[in-house]
Amino acid sequence: MSASILKSANATAQCGVARADGELVLTETELQFSPFNETFGLGPYAFSRSSIATVQSTSAKGGGVIPLSSEAIKITLINGQAYEFILANPQQLLDSLRGQPQPS
């Protein structure tokens, strides 16, 4: 990977009831998700930061329906596709994606 890493965290990609654990990495130019097990079909993903339309907090859902926690983010691309990731301290990643400074 040639771009410098701004943030990195273990995360879970969620698509309905399907989930895959992996690593979410934010660089200056991309947001990447690499699943630990690629056989589930949830990743790997790489989104250029310029293709991201919105980022927002969302709820992690049990069974794809029942809200379990608020420790998740939703990434919506310019083309309308949306991806959800569950991770600890999602606000730090949201702030980085939005270009807000991080406390030292």
PDB file of N, CA, C and O in Angstrom, residues 7-9 15-17 42 48 54 76 92 98-99:
ATOM      1  N   LYS A   7      -6.222   6.241   9.376  1.00  0.00           N
ATOM      2  CA  LYS A   7      -6.940   5.510  10.424  1.00  0.00           C
ATOM      3  C   LYS A   7      -7.033   4.055  10.005  1.00  0.00           C
ATOM      4  O   LYS A   7      -7.152   3.736   8.831  1.00  0.00           O
ATOM      5  N   SER A   8      -7.020   3.181  10.994  1.00  0.00           N
ATOM      6  CA  SER A   8      -7.172   1.749  10.758  1.00  0.00           C
ATOM      7  C   SER A   8      -7.910   1.167  11.951  1.00  0.00           C
ATOM      8  O   SER A   8      -7.625   1.537  13.094  1.00  0.00           O
ATOM      9  N   ALA A   9      -8.873   0.275  11.689  1.00  0.00           N
ATOM     10  CA  ALA A   9      -9.639  -0.317  12.787  1.00  0.00           C
ATOM     11  C   ALA A   9     -10.212  -1.658  12.353  1.00  0.00           C
ATOM     12  O   ALA A   9     -10.518  -1.864  11.174  1.00  0.00           O
ATOM     13  N   CYS A  15     -24.339  -6.456   5.652  1.00  0.00           N
ATOM     14  CA  CYS A  15     -25.252  -6.319   4.525  1.00  0.00           C
ATOM     15  C   CYS A  15     -26.461  -7.180   4.846  1.00  0.00           C
ATOM     16  O   CYS A  15     -26.421  -8.400   4.679  1.00  0.00           O
ATOM     17  N   GLY A  16     -27.525  -6.560   5.379  1.00  0.00           N
ATOM     18  CA  GLY A  16     -28.678  -7.334   5.842  1.00  0.00           C
ATOM     19  C   GLY A  16     -28.266  -8.208   7.008  1.00  0.00           C
ATOM     20  O   GLY A  16     -27.710  -7.717   7.983  1.00  0.00           O
ATOM     21  N   VAL A  17     -28.507  -9.507   6.904  1.00  0.00           N
ATOM     22  CA  VAL A  17     -28.136 -10.424   7.982  1.00  0.00           C
ATOM     23  C   VAL A  17     -26.703 -10.927   7.838  1.00  0.00           C
ATOM     24  O   VAL A  17     -26.160 -11.504   8.771  1.00  0.00           O
ATOM     25  N   LEU A  42     -18.372 -10.515   1.258  1.00  0.00           N
ATOM     26  CA  LEU A  42     -18.475  -9.123   1.717  1.00  0.00           C
ATOM     27  C   LEU A  42     -17.080  -8.513   1.718  1.00  0.00           C
ATOM     28  O   LEU A  42     -16.411  -8.429   2.727  1.00  0.00           O
ATOM     29  N   SER A  48     -12.762   5.180  -3.550  1.00  0.00           N
ATOM     30  CA  SER A  48     -11.998   6.424  -3.572  1.00  0.00           C
ATOM     31  C   SER A  48     -12.779   7.436  -2.741  1.00  0.00           C
ATOM     32  O   SER A  48     -14.012   7.415  -2.719  1.00  0.00           O
ATOM     33  N   THR A  54     -21.885  10.586   1.108  1.00  0.00           N
ATOM     34  CA  THR A  54     -22.180  10.898   2.505  1.00  0.00           C
ATOM     35  C   THR A  54     -21.624   9.828   3.428  1.00  0.00           C
ATOM     36  O   THR A  54     -21.474   8.669   3.041  1.00  0.00           O
ATOM     37  N   THR A  76     -22.349   6.104   1.866  1.00  0.00           N
ATOM     38  CA  THR A  76     -23.146   6.120   0.642  1.00  0.00           C
ATOM     39  C   THR A  76     -22.298   6.735  -0.458  1.00  0.00           C
ATOM     40  O   THR A  76     -21.731   7.822  -0.286  1.00  0.00           O
ATOM     41  N   GLN A  92     -14.579   8.776  15.412  1.00  0.00           N
ATOM     42  CA  GLN A  92     -13.223   9.124  14.975  1.00  0.00           C
ATOM     43  C   GLN A  92     -13.070   8.936  13.464  1.00  0.00           C
ATOM     44  O   GLN A  92     -12.496   9.785  12.785  1.00  0.00           O
ATOM     45  N   ARG A  98     -14.737  13.205   7.149  1.00  0.00           N
ATOM     46  CA  ARG A  98     -15.290  14.544   6.918  1.00  0.00           C
ATOM     47  C   ARG A  98     -14.216  15.619   6.942  1.00  0.00           C
ATOM     48  O   ARG A  98     -14.504  16.789   6.766  1.00  0.00           O
ATOM     49  N   GLY A  99     -12.965  15.213   7.206  1.00  0.00           N
ATOM     50  CA  GLY A  99     -11.852  16.155   7.191  1.00  0.00           C
ATOM     51  C   GLY A  99     -11.742  16.997   8.438  1.00  0.00           C
ATOM     52  O   GLY A  99     -11.122  18.050   8.417  1.00  0.00           O
TER      53      GLY A  99
END
